[in-house]
XYZ file of N, CA, C and O in Angstrom:
312
model
N -3.805 -13.210 -83.828
C -3.664 -11.918 -82.957
C -3.676 -11.262 -82.399
O -5.626 -11.145 -82.982
N -3.822 -10.875 -81.741
C -4.991 -9.964 -80.531
C -4.565 -9.214 -80.945
O -4.121 -8.187 -81.372
N -6.190 -8.308 -80.877
C -5.872 -6.524 -81.144
C -5.553 -5.827 -80.419
O -5.190 -6.077 -79.166
N -5.202 -4.859 -80.876
C -4.072 -4.191 -80.350
C -2.756 -4.662 -80.014
O -2.017 -3.337 -79.657
N -2.379 -5.577 -80.415
C -1.142 -5.511 -80.670
C -0.232 -5.371 -82.357
O -0.197 -6.006 -83.102
N 1.444 -5.208 -81.659
C 1.566 -4.325 -82.952
C 2.469 -5.755 -83.167
O 3.668 -5.928 -82.355
N 2.622 -5.343 -84.318
C 4.086 -6.547 -85.230
C 5.304 -6.079 -85.596
O 4.354 -5.497 -86.911
N 6.423 -5.960 -85.054
C 7.042 -4.896 -86.014
C 8.029 -6.148 -86.451
O 8.472 -6.820 -85.728
N 8.061 -6.497 -87.790
C 9.168 -7.062 -88.505
C 10.804 -6.445 -87.737
O 11.200 -5.632 -88.423
N 11.199 -7.755 -87.502
C 13.346 -7.746 -87.035
C 13.606 -8.531 -87.530
O 13.553 -9.292 -87.495
N 14.924 -8.650 -88.752
C 15.153 -9.373 -89.851
C 16.176 -10.072 -88.208
O 17.045 -8.575 -87.758
N 16.751 -10.931 -87.870
C 18.364 -11.101 -87.164
C 20.292 -11.241 -88.004
O 20.382 -11.210 -87.540
N 19.395 -11.249 -89.082
C 20.457 -11.721 -90.479
C 20.805 -10.229 -90.037
O 20.761 -9.066 -90.620
N 22.224 -10.322 -90.350
C 23.191 -8.850 -90.051
C 22.897 -8.460 -88.631
O 24.182 -7.466 -88.479
N 22.678 -8.968 -88.259
C 22.757 -8.607 -86.416
C 23.775 -9.400 -85.617
O 23.728 -10.845 -86.045
N 24.347 -8.538 -84.237
C 25.035 -9.480 -83.700
C 24.297 -9.813 -82.315
O 23.535 -9.095 -82.560
N 24.963 -10.943 -82.166
C 24.589 -12.293 -81.143
C 25.211 -12.018 -79.429
O 26.317 -11.718 -80.017
N 24.114 -11.370 -78.223
C 24.892 -11.500 -77.627
C 24.197 -12.312 -76.178
O 23.214 -11.893 -76.602
N 25.207 -13.098 -75.275
C 24.483 -13.441 -74.317
C 24.367 -12.796 -73.307
O 25.350 -12.100 -73.044
N 22.756 -12.441 -72.528
C 23.092 -11.655 -71.284
C 22.390 -12.876 -70.589
O 20.915 -12.419 -70.538
N 23.023 -12.575 -69.715
C 22.265 -13.553 -68.027
C 21.886 -14.895 -68.678
O 20.109 -15.039 -68.409
N 22.162 -15.297 -69.721
C 21.343 -16.325 -70.447
C 21.185 -16.238 -71.375
O 19.960 -17.763 -71.655
N 20.081 -15.547 -71.617
C 19.021 -15.123 -72.830
C 20.045 -14.704 -73.739
O 20.433 -14.090 -73.056
N 19.324 -14.490 -75.074
C 20.333 -14.348 -76.366
C 19.180 -12.621 -77.006
O 18.336 -12.926 -76.938
N 20.071 -11.946 -77.029
C 19.750 -10.753 -77.690
C 21.004 -10.595 -78.997
O 21.705 -10.829 -79.374
N 19.828 -10.012 -79.688
C 20.920 -9.306 -80.943
C 20.767 -7.912 -80.872
O 20.021 -7.124 -80.178
N 22.003 -6.945 -81.311
C 21.855 -6.093 -81.197
C 22.743 -5.207 -82.759
O 23.431 -5.889 -83.727
N 22.740 -4.222 -82.617
C 23.026 -3.586 -84.167
C 23.409 -1.849 -83.785
O 22.792 -1.571 -83.159
N 24.220 -1.085 -84.788
C 24.461 0.087 -84.620
C 23.592 0.631 -86.208
O 24.081 0.071 -87.080
N 22.643 1.395 -85.864
C 22.183 2.375 -86.456
C 21.586 3.739 -86.816
O 21.094 4.140 -85.733
N 21.968 4.970 -87.671
C 21.155 6.249 -87.394
C 19.683 5.982 -86.942
O 19.056 5.354 -87.212
N 19.223 6.791 -85.842
C 17.925 6.525 -86.182
C 17.016 7.750 -86.630
O 17.602 8.372 -87.578
N 15.575 7.790 -86.897
C 15.498 8.957 -87.907
C 16.316 10.424 -87.368
O 15.514 10.971 -88.662
N 15.980 10.849 -86.686
C 16.551 13.051 -86.323
C 18.468 11.934 -86.862
O 18.567 13.218 -87.324
N 19.099 11.130 -86.796
C 20.752 10.955 -87.821
C 21.381 11.105 -86.808
O 22.459 10.407 -87.057
N 21.355 10.723 -85.430
C 22.128 9.916 -84.796
C 22.180 8.465 -84.017
O 21.676 7.205 -84.466
N 23.682 8.306 -84.278
C 24.165 7.427 -83.597
C 23.240 6.333 -82.667
O 23.463 6.875 -81.937
N 22.423 5.333 -82.365
C 22.103 4.562 -81.845
C 22.455 2.946 -81.863
O 22.265 2.655 -82.543
N 22.611 2.460 -80.860
C 22.545 1.360 -80.695
C 20.908 0.260 -80.114
O 20.324 1.242 -79.098
N 20.598 -0.336 -80.737
C 19.477 -0.925 -81.574
C 19.551 -2.546 -80.271
O 20.908 -3.717 -81.237
N 18.914 -2.820 -79.482
C 18.742 -4.198 -78.802
C 17.214 -5.235 -79.207
O 16.723 -4.595 -78.639
N 17.527 -6.354 -78.903
C 15.749 -6.603 -78.791
C 16.466 -8.133 -79.012
O 17.574 -8.956 -79.141
N 15.399 -8.671 -77.875
C 15.130 -10.210 -77.427
C 15.245 -11.452 -78.857
O 14.108 -11.057 -79.507
N 15.513 -12.580 -78.533
C 15.232 -13.480 -79.744
C 13.709 -13.466 -79.931
O 13.574 -13.571 -80.992
N 12.662 -13.360 -78.795
C 11.677 -13.260 -79.132
C 11.188 -12.656 -79.302
O 9.911 -12.038 -80.032
N 11.751 -11.590 -79.516
C 10.878 -9.486 -80.305
C 10.426 -9.032 -79.671
O 9.899 -8.025 -79.970
N 10.176 -9.005 -78.331
C 9.072 -8.575 -77.328
C 9.823 -7.575 -76.900
O 8.684 -6.772 -76.744
N 11.385 -8.028 -76.483
C 11.333 -6.973 -76.132
C 12.564 -5.962 -77.191
O 13.292 -6.459 -77.947
N 12.336 -4.793 -77.047
C 13.146 -4.120 -78.075
C 13.488 -2.261 -77.427
O 12.788 -1.329 -76.638
N 14.795 -2.140 -77.151
C 15.476 -1.009 -76.837
C 16.402 -0.768 -77.426
O 16.866 -1.046 -78.552
N 16.592 0.763 -77.478
C 17.501 1.697 -78.002
C 17.637 2.991 -77.561
O 17.007 3.673 -76.214
N 18.997 3.017 -77.683
C 19.683 4.387 -77.084
C 21.078 5.137 -77.528
O 21.384 4.256 -78.693
N 20.816 6.302 -77.706
C 22.148 7.096 -78.343
C 23.247 6.465 -77.647
O 23.690 6.085 -76.926
N 23.848 6.488 -78.574
C 25.727 6.625 -78.090
C 25.882 7.621 -77.881
O 25.030 9.074 -78.145
N 26.790 7.357 -76.833
C 27.334 8.992 -75.907
C 28.399 9.629 -76.291
O 28.045 10.976 -77.595
N 29.473 8.742 -77.342
C 30.377 9.725 -78.393
C 29.500 9.079 -79.606
O 29.983 8.304 -80.303
N 29.249 10.448 -80.776
C 29.010 9.994 -81.785
C 30.355 9.633 -82.819
O 30.074 8.620 -84.148
N 31.140 9.858 -82.135
C 32.613 9.049 -82.934
C 32.900 7.758 -82.535
O 33.733 7.087 -83.475
N 32.755 7.850 -81.120
C 33.432 6.158 -80.999
C 32.294 5.159 -81.684
O 31.133 5.056 -82.650
N 32.837 3.959 -81.878
C 31.993 3.046 -82.694
C 31.686 2.069 -81.553
O 32.662 1.180 -80.603
N 30.295 2.003 -81.644
C 29.335 0.884 -80.184
C 29.900 -0.529 -80.781
O 30.066 -0.493 -81.787
N 29.718 -1.258 -79.685
C 29.886 -2.353 -79.743
C 29.131 -3.368 -79.212
O 28.520 -2.511 -78.202
N 29.520 -4.519 -78.503
C 29.324 -5.775 -77.585
C 28.788 -4.898 -76.054
O 27.551 -5.221 -75.152
N 29.795 -3.729 -75.470
C 30.159 -3.352 -74.122
C 28.695 -2.611 -74.452
O 28.194 -2.260 -73.240
N 28.191 -1.826 -75.828
C 27.473 -0.574 -75.119
C 26.260 -1.274 -75.369
O 24.933 -1.252 -74.868
N 25.057 -2.528 -75.688
C 24.590 -3.224 -75.841
C 23.975 -3.973 -74.298
O 23.634 -4.028 -74.123
N 25.110 -4.377 -73.897
C 24.712 -5.199 -72.766
C 24.859 -4.340 -71.275
O 24.462 -4.751 -70.790
N 25.625 -2.923 -71.742
C 25.012 -1.735 -71.070
C 23.521 -1.288 -71.039
O 23.111 -1.125 -70.265
N 23.349 -0.999 -71.583
C 22.037 -0.770 -72.167
C 20.954 -2.007 -71.529
O 19.822 -1.369 -70.819
N 21.723 -3.367 -71.819
C 20.226 -4.612 -70.971
C 20.592 -4.327 -69.441
O 19.609 -4.890 -68.719
N 22.067 -3.564 -68.862
C 22.538 -3.614 -67.941
C 21.143 -2.783 -67.240
O 20.674 -3.203 -65.746
N 20.848 -2.125 -68.443
C 20.358 -0.054 -67.429
C 18.849 -0.994 -67.655
O 18.084 -0.884 -66.402
N 18.547 -1.609 -68.048
C 16.910 -2.145 -68.989
C 16.458 -3.248 -67.566
O 15.567 -2.972 -66.251
N 17.510 -4.005 -66.970
C 16.973 -4.892 -65.902
C 17.247 -4.891 -64.788
O 17.084 -4.980 -63.808
N 18.219 -4.081 -64.705
C 18.779 -2.951 -63.751
C 17.786 -3.106 -62.337
O 17.066 -2.719 -61.799
N 17.121 -1.776 -63.690
C 15.627 -0.765 -62.997
C 14.505 -1.675 -63.054
O 13.352 -1.257 -62.122
N 14.566 -3.507 -63.438
C 13.674 -4.226 -63.187
C 13.923 -4.856 -61.818
O 12.957 -5.816 -61.745
N 14.987 -4.635 -61.225
C 15.273 -5.254 -60.240
C 16.611 -6.692 -60.306
O 16.108 -7.373 -59.520
């Protein structure tokens, strides 16, 4: 492992799969360290990790939230 590279263990078990632009990603909903519900998305190789709060804390997140987060991320990159 290269110096300065952080290895974060993320298990795919119990996560939902979504295919976005031909790539496989996994997502799940969990409260963050402050207690707000967030959608977490990570790539199959785990190099990309995204997190965003759910807009409506009463709403149940789903694949639409995960896809929206990916659209924002990749849209910002052209």
